[in-house]
Short mmCIF file of C-alpha atoms in Angstrom, two decimals:
data_model
loop_
_atom_site.label_atom_id
_atom_site.label_comp_id
_atom_site.label_asym_id
_atom_site.label_seq_id
_atom_site.Cartn_x
_atom_site.Cartn_y
_atom_site.Cartn_z
CA ARG M 1 -272.67 -117.27 39.62
CA GLU M 2 -271.92 -113.97 38.04
CA ARG M 3 -272.85 -112.20 41.24
CA ARG M 4 -270.64 -114.53 43.20
CA GLU M 5 -267.69 -113.92 40.88
CA ARG M 6 -268.33 -110.18 41.01
CA GLY M 7 -268.48 -110.40 44.83
CA GLU M 8 -265.25 -112.37 44.98
CA GLY M 9 -263.64 -109.85 42.60
CA GLU M 10 -264.73 -106.93 44.76
CA GLU M 11 -263.55 -108.80 47.85
CA ARG M 12 -260.17 -109.49 46.22
CA ALA M 13 -259.91 -105.83 45.13
CA GLY M 14 -260.76 -104.73 48.68
CA ARG M 15 -258.08 -107.05 50.13
CA GLU M 16 -255.49 -105.75 47.65
CA GLU M 17 -256.46 -102.16 48.42
CA ARG M 18 -256.16 -102.78 52.17
CA ALA M 19 -252.79 -104.52 51.65
CA GLU M 20 -251.52 -101.57 49.57
CA ARG M 21 -252.76 -99.09 52.18
CA ALA M 22 -251.09 -101.09 55.00
CA GLU M 23 -247.88 -101.23 52.98
CA ARG M 24 -248.02 -97.46 52.31
CA GLU M 25 -248.70 -96.70 55.99
CA GLU M 26 -245.80 -98.95 57.06
CA ARG M 27 -243.47 -97.24 54.56
CA GLU M 28 -244.57 -93.80 55.85
CA ARG M 29 -244.02 -94.94 59.45
CA VAL M 30 -240.50 -96.16 58.61
CA GLU M 31 -239.68 -92.91 56.77
CA ARG M 32 -240.99 -90.80 59.66
CA ALA M 33 -238.93 -92.85 62.15
CA ALA M 34 -235.83 -92.38 59.96
CA ARG M 35 -236.41 -88.60 59.79
CA GLU M 36 -236.88 -88.40 63.57
CA ALA M 37 -233.73 -90.46 64.16
CA ALA M 38 -231.71 -88.21 61.83
CA LYS M 39 -233.08 -85.11 63.57
CA ALA M 40 -232.20 -86.53 67.01
CA GLU M 41 -228.71 -87.37 65.76
CA ARG M 42 -228.20 -83.81 64.44
CA GLU M 43 -229.41 -82.33 67.72
CA ALA M 44 -227.06 -84.58 69.71
CA ALA M 45 -224.14 -83.57 67.48
CA ASP M 46 -225.04 -79.89 67.91
CA ARG M 47 -225.19 -80.31 71.69
CA ALA M 48 -221.81 -82.07 71.70
CA ASP M 49 -220.31 -79.26 69.59
CA ARG M 50 -221.68 -76.60 71.95
CA GLU M 51 -220.32 -78.44 74.99
CA ALA M 52 -216.91 -78.82 73.33
CA ARG M 53 -216.82 -75.08 72.53
CA LYS M 54 -217.79 -74.20 76.11
CA LEU M 55 -215.07 -76.47 77.48
CA GLU M 56 -212.51 -74.98 75.10
CA GLU M 57 -213.54 -71.45 76.08
CA ARG M 58 -213.23 -72.34 79.79
CA GLU M 59 -209.77 -73.81 79.21
CA ILE M 60 -208.67 -70.70 77.29
CA GLU M 61 -210.02 -68.43 80.04
CA GLN M 62 -208.27 -70.49 82.73
CA ALA M 63 -204.97 -70.33 80.82
CA ARG M 64 -205.40 -66.55 80.40
CA ARG M 65 -206.02 -66.09 84.14
CA MET M 66 -202.99 -68.23 84.98
CA ALA M 67 -200.82 -66.18 82.61
CA GLU M 68 -202.07 -62.94 84.16
CA ALA M 69 -201.35 -64.23 87.67
CA GLU M 70 -197.84 -65.30 86.61
CA ALA M 71 -197.23 -61.88 85.06
CA LYS M 72 -198.36 -60.18 88.28
CA ARG M 73 -196.06 -62.42 90.34
CA SER M 74 -193.17 -61.63 87.99
CA ILE M 75 -193.82 -57.89 88.20
CA LYS M 76 -194.06 -58.04 91.98
CA ALA M 77 -190.83 -60.05 92.21
CA ARG M 78 -189.07 -57.53 89.96
CA GLN M 79 -190.36 -54.62 92.06
CA MET M 80 -189.21 -56.32 95.28
CA SER M 81 -185.82 -56.97 93.72
CA ASP M 82 -185.58 -53.35 92.57
CA SER M 83 -186.50 -52.07 96.04
CA LYS M 84 -183.92 -54.38 97.67
CA VAL M 85 -181.25 -53.06 95.31
CA ALA M 86 -182.33 -49.48 96.06
CA GLY M 87 -182.27 -50.22 99.80
CA ALA M 88 -178.83 -51.78 99.59
CA ALA M 89 -177.56 -48.80 97.61
CA ALA M 90 -179.01 -46.40 100.20
CA VAL M 91 -177.39 -48.35 103.04
CA ALA M 92 -174.08 -48.41 101.16
CA ALA M 93 -174.33 -44.64 100.64
CA VAL M 94 -174.94 -44.11 104.37
CA VAL M 95 -172.04 -46.42 105.22
CA ASP M 96 -169.80 -44.51 102.83
CA GLU M 97 -171.00 -41.20 104.23
CA ASN M 98 -170.38 -42.38 107.81
CA ALA M 99 -166.96 -43.71 106.88
CA GLU M 100 -166.06 -40.36 105.36
CA GLU M 101 -167.13 -38.65 108.57
CA GLY M 102 -164.89 -41.08 110.44
CA GLU M 103 -167.52 -42.63 112.70
CA SER M 104 -166.54 -45.69 114.70
CA ASP M 105 -167.65 -49.23 113.75
CA THR M 106 -170.30 -49.24 116.50
CA GLU M 107 -171.72 -45.91 115.39
CA LEU M 108 -171.51 -47.06 111.78
CA SER M 109 -173.41 -50.30 112.48
CA PHE M 110 -176.07 -48.50 114.52
CA SER M 111 -176.48 -45.79 111.88
CA SER M 112 -176.76 -48.39 109.10
CA LEU M 113 -179.32 -50.37 111.10
CA VAL M 114 -181.49 -47.30 111.72
CA THR M 115 -181.27 -46.30 108.06
CA SER M 116 -182.10 -49.84 106.98
CA LYS M 117 -185.17 -49.96 109.25
CA ARG M 118 -186.33 -46.56 107.98
CA LEU M 119 -185.96 -47.77 104.40
CA LYS M 120 -187.97 -50.90 105.12
CA ARG M 121 -190.75 -48.87 106.73
CA SER M 122 -190.92 -46.46 103.82
CA GLN M 123 -190.99 -49.36 101.34
CA ASN M 124 -193.77 -51.07 103.31
CA ARG M 125 -195.85 -47.88 103.15
CA ARG M 126 -195.68 -47.96 99.34
#
C-alpha cells in the first residue's frame, strides 16, 4: 500500500512537472511570437519611412528641375526680347540714317529689309 501511494505520488508529481513544463514552453512560445511580431512591425514601419523619404526626395528633385527649366525659359525669353528690341533699334537707326540722306521710300524699304535680314542672321549665329 505504501509503495502504491508512493508510486501514485511520484506519478502525480511527474504529471504536475510535465504540466508546468508544457505551460512554461507555451508561455515562451507566445513571448517569442510577440517579439517576432513586434520586430516585423518595426521593420515594416522602417521600410515605409524609407519609401516615404525616397518619394519626398523624388518630388523635391522634380520640383527643382521644373524650376530650373522655367528659369531657363524665362532667361531665353528675356534674351529674345532684348535682341528684338536691339534689332528694332538698329532698323530704326538705319531708317533714320537713310531718311537723313534723303533716300526714296523704295530705297528706304529695301535698305531696311537688308539690314533687318543681316541682323537676324547675326543673331542666329549667336
